[in-house]
Amino acid sequence: MDTTRLIIVAVGGQGNLLSSRVLGEAACRLDIPVRMSEIHGMAQRGGVVESAMVFGDAQSTIISDGEADLFLAFEPLEALRALNRCNSKTIVITNTSSLPPFTAAIGKGTYPDIEAIKQLIKEKVGRLITLDANALAREAGNELSVNIVLLGALIKADVLPITADSVKDAIRETTKAAFVETNLKAFDLGFAAV
Amino acid sequence: MHKLLIDQPGAKKLLLGNEAIARGAIEAGLAFASTYPGTPSSEISLNFFQVSRESDLYFEYSTNEKVALEVAAAAANAGVRSMCVMKHVGVNVAADALMTLAYVGVRGGLVILTADDPYMFSSQNEQDNRYYGKLSGLPILEPSSAEEAMEMMGYAFELSEQLAEPVIFRTTTRLNHSTAPVVFGKITKPVTSGDFTKDPFNYVTVPAVSRKLHIKLLKNIEKAEALADASAYNFIEGSGNFGVICNGVSYNYVADAVGDLELDGKVKILRIGFSHPMPGSLIKSFVKDCEKVLVVEEGEPYMEEAVKAFAQEAGYTGSIKGKAPELFSRLFEFDPAMVRANIAKYFNIPYDPETPVDLSDIPELPQRPPNLCAGCSHRATFYAVNRATEGMETIHPTDIGCYTLGFLPPLSAGDFLICMGSSVSTGCGFAQTTDKKVISYIGDSTFFHSGIPGLINAVFNNHDMTLIILDNSTTAMTGHQPNPGVDMEALNFDGFGRVSVESVVRGIGVPHVSVIRPYNVKKSIAAVKEAISHKGVSVIIAQQACTLLERSMKKLVGKPFYVSDKCKNHRNCINDLGCPAFYVENEKVRINAGLCSGCGVCAQICPERAILPLK
């Protein structure tokens, strides 16, 4: 089957490893070949965490610069920083809620204006989808569900061969029982936001 | 039940490469495992640790990799299937044991896993441990994917028992930290106890014995080469006049490139999965029909050198290339586009690469480097040392752990680092040869790992230096593994002993020893001043549990702090501590209460006493 390549970037602690896990489980349920790769270790020390997911018949588990079909960013500054993973056809989904790095707090660099970030991304890629995933996660009942809100938006973008139902089943199976209802609501809110 | 113990052959599970490796060993009847944790290998051991709590598997976190290998070597020589897990630089620590264990051999299967780290995602170098195969004479197996790793682990134990010597199982970060669906096989019940029969003329490596054992090792290498030539892990795929020889994850990129560039019928691939000894006959017959050959391997030209030597023996005159300025580098890791482009270039195949978006108009972005956690006690210790040494010229040899991150400004608490334990011994050398005050930093786990011999050296040779042991009661950087100083009972694990850092230091005879609580800033500064004024060796043990671990165990007791109206914007807090809980809003310093651990260090250094606990 055709290969679809997805890059997810986030800040450590935002839960992107769980979201790629849920997506991987959903793919398995549908018997869609999936391979993924992630760099962790520093994740809990406030650095950038990146996952690559390759759906389809490829054997590689990583994605070269310019070769992401889909690009999901949990944080707008990190969307901009990792934009070289995209090409002019890539579909980009980014959270608009910012998490300024500590360096900006101590005056080493300036956090760019969100509208400017959106404009820069929009003119370079195939399609830009933006949503305030933190606000939607709060609406769902837990700000930590940002990762699941963004999964909802990702599935609605309709590029991956993965259904909303299979993701919801994977949420039920993979996420902690106490959070399942909130996570399902978060998924629906993200799905409806696109 | 632990997911790796589910005995359902045929079940399909999404596993991390490291989980697949652990499962493969469990299926092979692994009975005994030892390790010193190190990224990217750590999750293999973590899973063994968990599995050992609910199965017959014996697992231990050993004090260092040499100890881990020696422990496992004995277990294997008692006849039980054993495994020893470490990161690539850990093999350097274990190398002394490895080299002669290769002579002595094993009775039960012993697999030594080395997790190499091309690009150095979390390592101090990117050495290519395939050369340990050549150096020791031991066989090396290298999988290309998580599912292959699981299956290959079973073969590794069989091979080890067939040759009666350890087998090196080499992975790279991209395999350890890749996830893919794998299909479970059957779990073999482990044989957990064995016996040792005395045979000193084969086991005690005095010169006369070793001369005999070296002859045996060389014969074994010949046997292993024949096995490599016939191995199903060294396979040929596709057909054509162009040859590509590859290994590990590079094979995935090559296989994808052959599809992407539509090279069916033009390129044949030789995938090497049994890479020491290299399969000479197979390589000779593979290259014979090739117009030209490309070797695709991350790291050093390990295969390329062997392929060229075999080709020369076979009288092959075509071009063989791999590492070259216009092709592959010895640096860092490969990626699919790089491999695709080089295959196209070398074989003159048209290729139109994807163009990444142009980033030239993107403004300079603020960096997001990893940082010590909010409330990390290492920050408090570094601050105390910086204050105590104001106006002095200092050198801070540092070591391997979270605290290495303190080398960045504003703490600047790290000037020299080469390997585990080096802070102490390099401190000795700097103290002897410079007029600067040497204050070394080492963590508790690293101190047990290899800091103790350096400290004994400092005492015996009477070096004028201060060692600060940052004792957070865990091995934090690699994921909070225990170490000999940890109170295991408090973590609800029974059956462990405990070694006190302070008793070790006092036992060594260090003339000046003090213990500080780094969150108490004033007392800590005073203790550092006293220690560094001592001529000779002094040790400060900074005791405070890891805040990240405390937070995850819901044991944090401090209330978060806030910046009150008394603040006059001196910003000592933010500028001298660099704690990530601070942020600036409308030119005022604020504290993120969700991140603040309530350590209270900033409140103690604020000149206005403007930082107060939330009610």
Tab-separated table of N, CA and C in Angstrom, chain A residues 142-189:
chain	number	residue	atom	x	y	z
A	142	ASN	N	-9.647	18.294	30.917
A	142	ASN	CA	-8.279	18.064	31.401
A	142	ASN	C	-7.287	18.628	30.387
A	143	GLU	N	-6.522	19.635	30.812
A	143	GLU	CA	-5.586	20.278	29.887
A	143	GLU	C	-4.527	19.297	29.375
A	144	LEU	N	-4.308	18.201	30.128
A	144	LEU	CA	-3.311	17.212	29.687
A	144	LEU	C	-3.784	16.414	28.464
A	145	SER	N	-5.059	16.600	28.063
A	145	SER	CA	-5.565	15.882	26.888
A	145	SER	C	-5.239	16.575	25.566
A	146	VAL	N	-4.343	17.561	25.597
A	146	VAL	CA	-3.937	18.255	24.368
A	146	VAL	C	-3.551	17.248	23.284
A	147	ASN	N	-2.822	16.188	23.705
A	147	ASN	CA	-2.352	15.203	22.724
A	147	ASN	C	-3.517	14.514	22.012
A	148	ILE	N	-4.601	14.267	22.768
A	148	ILE	CA	-5.734	13.551	22.165
A	148	ILE	C	-6.585	14.506	21.306
A	149	VAL	N	-6.700	15.765	21.741
A	149	VAL	CA	-7.378	16.774	20.912
A	149	VAL	C	-6.714	16.824	19.534
A	150	LEU	N	-5.383	16.860	19.560
A	150	LEU	CA	-4.648	16.976	18.293
A	150	LEU	C	-4.807	15.722	17.434
A	151	LEU	N	-4.953	14.558	18.085
A	151	LEU	CA	-5.214	13.333	17.312
A	151	LEU	C	-6.550	13.447	16.584
A	152	GLY	N	-7.547	14.040	17.267
A	152	GLY	CA	-8.849	14.242	16.631
A	152	GLY	C	-8.712	15.081	15.371
A	153	ALA	N	-7.971	16.177	15.481
A	153	ALA	CA	-7.767	17.056	14.323
A	153	ALA	C	-7.022	16.326	13.212
A	154	LEU	N	-6.049	15.512	13.610
A	154	LEU	CA	-5.243	14.768	12.634
A	154	LEU	C	-6.103	13.792	11.829
A	155	ILE	N	-6.986	13.091	12.520
A	155	ILE	CA	-7.827	12.106	11.833
A	155	ILE	C	-8.818	12.828	10.902
A	156	LYS	N	-9.352	13.977	11.375
A	156	LYS	CA	-10.313	14.731	10.555
A	156	LYS	C	-9.659	15.248	9.274
A	157	ALA	N	-8.357	15.513	9.337
A	157	ALA	CA	-7.655	16.009	8.132
A	157	ALA	C	-7.717	14.984	6.999
A	158	ASP	N	-8.013	13.722	7.353
A	158	ASP	CA	-8.353	12.699	6.364
A	158	ASP	C	-7.219	12.360	5.403
A	159	VAL	N	-6.025	12.310	5.895
A	159	VAL	CA	-4.896	11.899	5.063
A	159	VAL	C	-4.468	10.484	5.440
A	160	LEU	N	-4.526	10.187	6.731
A	160	LEU	CA	-4.144	8.851	7.194
A	160	LEU	C	-5.263	7.862	6.905
A	161	PRO	N	-4.884	6.622	6.599
A	161	PRO	CA	-5.913	5.598	6.339
A	161	PRO	C	-6.488	5.035	7.637
A	162	ILE	N	-6.720	5.892	8.617
A	162	ILE	CA	-7.144	5.438	9.942
A	162	ILE	C	-8.470	6.087	10.307
A	163	THR	N	-9.381	5.292	10.827
A	163	THR	CA	-10.720	5.802	11.124
A	163	THR	C	-10.807	6.348	12.552
A	164	ALA	N	-11.755	7.244	12.747
A	164	ALA	CA	-11.985	7.791	14.083
A	164	ALA	C	-12.344	6.678	15.061
A	165	ASP	N	-13.162	5.720	14.598
A	165	ASP	CA	-13.573	4.641	15.501
A	165	ASP	C	-12.387	3.822	16.000
A	166	SER	N	-11.447	3.545	15.104
A	166	SER	CA	-10.304	2.721	15.528
A	166	SER	C	-9.438	3.496	16.520
A	167	VAL	N	-9.335	4.811	16.340
A	167	VAL	CA	-8.566	5.607	17.306
A	167	VAL	C	-9.269	5.607	18.655
A	168	LYS	N	-10.598	5.735	18.609
A	168	LYS	CA	-11.346	5.737	19.879
A	168	LYS	C	-11.188	4.400	20.610
A	169	ASP	N	-11.201	3.307	19.851
A	169	ASP	CA	-10.982	2.003	20.477
A	169	ASP	C	-9.591	1.950	21.102
A	170	ALA	N	-8.613	2.492	20.376
A	170	ALA	CA	-7.233	2.483	20.898
A	170	ALA	C	-7.127	3.362	22.137
A	171	ILE	N	-7.877	4.465	22.171
A	171	ILE	CA	-7.884	5.322	23.370
A	171	ILE	C	-8.422	4.523	24.558
A	172	ARG	N	-9.504	3.797	24.314
A	172	ARG	CA	-10.102	2.999	25.395
A	172	ARG	C	-9.102	1.964	25.916
A	173	GLU	N	-8.317	1.412	25.011
A	173	GLU	CA	-7.412	0.343	25.402
A	173	GLU	C	-6.089	0.860	25.977
A	174	THR	N	-5.615	1.978	25.477
A	174	THR	CA	-4.247	2.408	25.790
A	174	THR	C	-4.172	3.430	26.907
A	175	THR	N	-5.177	4.295	27.042
A	175	THR	CA	-5.045	5.356	28.040
A	175	THR	C	-5.659	4.911	29.361
A	176	LYS	N	-5.243	5.570	30.443
A	176	LYS	CA	-5.669	5.170	31.786
A	176	LYS	C	-7.193	5.260	31.918
A	177	ALA	N	-7.762	4.256	32.584
A	177	ALA	CA	-9.225	4.138	32.690
A	177	ALA	C	-9.869	5.434	33.188
A	178	ALA	N	-9.227	6.084	34.164
A	178	ALA	CA	-9.815	7.289	34.750
A	178	ALA	C	-9.919	8.425	33.739
A	179	PHE	N	-9.126	8.370	32.659
A	179	PHE	CA	-9.094	9.471	31.690
A	179	PHE	C	-9.818	9.161	30.390
A	180	VAL	N	-10.360	7.944	30.268
A	180	VAL	CA	-10.916	7.530	28.977
A	180	VAL	C	-12.040	8.469	28.521
A	181	GLU	N	-12.976	8.779	29.419
A	181	GLU	CA	-14.111	9.619	29.013
A	181	GLU	C	-13.642	11.010	28.565
A	182	THR	N	-12.743	11.604	29.371
A	182	THR	CA	-12.194	12.916	29.022
A	182	THR	C	-11.465	12.843	27.674
A	183	ASN	N	-10.688	11.773	27.498
A	183	ASN	CA	-9.920	11.642	26.261
A	183	ASN	C	-10.836	11.481	25.042
A	184	LEU	N	-11.914	10.721	25.209
A	184	LEU	CA	-12.839	10.544	24.077
A	184	LEU	C	-13.493	11.886	23.726
A	185	LYS	N	-13.821	12.665	24.755
A	185	LYS	CA	-14.407	13.979	24.518
A	185	LYS	C	-13.376	14.896	23.847
A	186	ALA	N	-12.140	14.812	24.325
A	186	ALA	CA	-11.066	15.615	23.738
A	186	ALA	C	-10.886	15.268	22.259
A	187	PHE	N	-10.944	13.961	21.962
A	187	PHE	CA	-10.805	13.524	20.570
A	187	PHE	C	-11.922	14.135	19.711
A	188	ASP	N	-13.155	14.055	20.208
A	188	ASP	CA	-14.299	14.595	19.449
A	188	ASP	C	-14.171	16.096	19.235
A	189	LEU	N	-13.718	16.805	20.267
A	189	LEU	CA	-13.575	18.263	20.140
A	189	LEU	C	-12.509	18.613	19.097
